Amino acid sequence: MNTAGGREAAVSPVVGVMLMLAVTVMIAALVSAFAGGFSESPDKTPQSTIKVRASLYDNRTYFDHAGGDPFSLNTIRVALQAGENKTTLRKTDTNGIVVNFTQVGSTETTIRPGDTFYIESETPDNILHENNGIRFGNTLFLKNQEVTWMIIDTRTSKTIAIGSVYL
């Protein structure tokens, strides 16, 4: 094609704009794919249904895994709160403020649906014979008191399960 100046145009401006737009869209798609893959957390927080019961007679709080994802006793903490009294417990607290943090009938630490684990507390000195409470360190939870509990995944700091139980 000859123009008034004697030069030939190889590509029309419309085709050039379309090519630049296509390259821009492809680069945006690549950046989005990489950024989306890198922002995802490698650890998924387990979600479980837990039923809790307390036994004042043997100073234990039982956690029954009723369904959902399995989790490890080594990667959780249990938060308990009643009014102003609150405490957070881990398996590593054993021989400290927790006497026992164990799966019932097994030496495994992975809790699956159908499994039960318990936290055994210290015996409260002044209420031992009346079975009136459970104590973890300086925190005392009394009989007929509603205690809110929460199981937290220590890897992601997110809640696995939450609920309340009356002692």
JSON list of C-alpha atoms in Angstrom, two decimals, residues 9 48 76 109 123 150 156 160 163-164:
[
{"chain": "A", "resi": 9, "resn": "ALA", "atom": "CA", "xyz": [2.39, 0.69, 6.68]},
{"chain": "A", "resi": 48, "resn": "SER", "atom": "CA", "xyz": [-14.65, -30.99, 64.08]},
{"chain": "A", "resi": 76, "resn": "ILE", "atom": "CA", "xyz": [-3.97, -27.92, 69.83]},
{"chain": "A", "resi": 109, "resn": "THR", "atom": "CA", "xyz": [-2.00, -38.36, 69.79]},
{"chain": "A", "resi": 123, "resn": "THR", "atom": "CA", "xyz": [-7.27, -31.87, 92.85]},
{"chain": "A", "resi": 150, "resn": "MET", "atom": "CA", "xyz": [-12.56, -23.75, 72.71]},
{"chain": "A", "resi": 156, "resn": "THR", "atom": "CA", "xyz": [-3.08, -21.60, 62.26]},
{"chain": "A", "resi": 160, "resn": "ILE", "atom": "CA", "xyz": [-11.39, -26.24, 65.58]},
{"chain": "A", "resi": 163, "resn": "GLY", "atom": "CA", "xyz": [-19.01, -24.89, 73.01]},
{"chain": "A", "resi": 164, "resn": "SER", "atom": "CA", "xyz": [-19.91, -24.87, 76.69]}
]
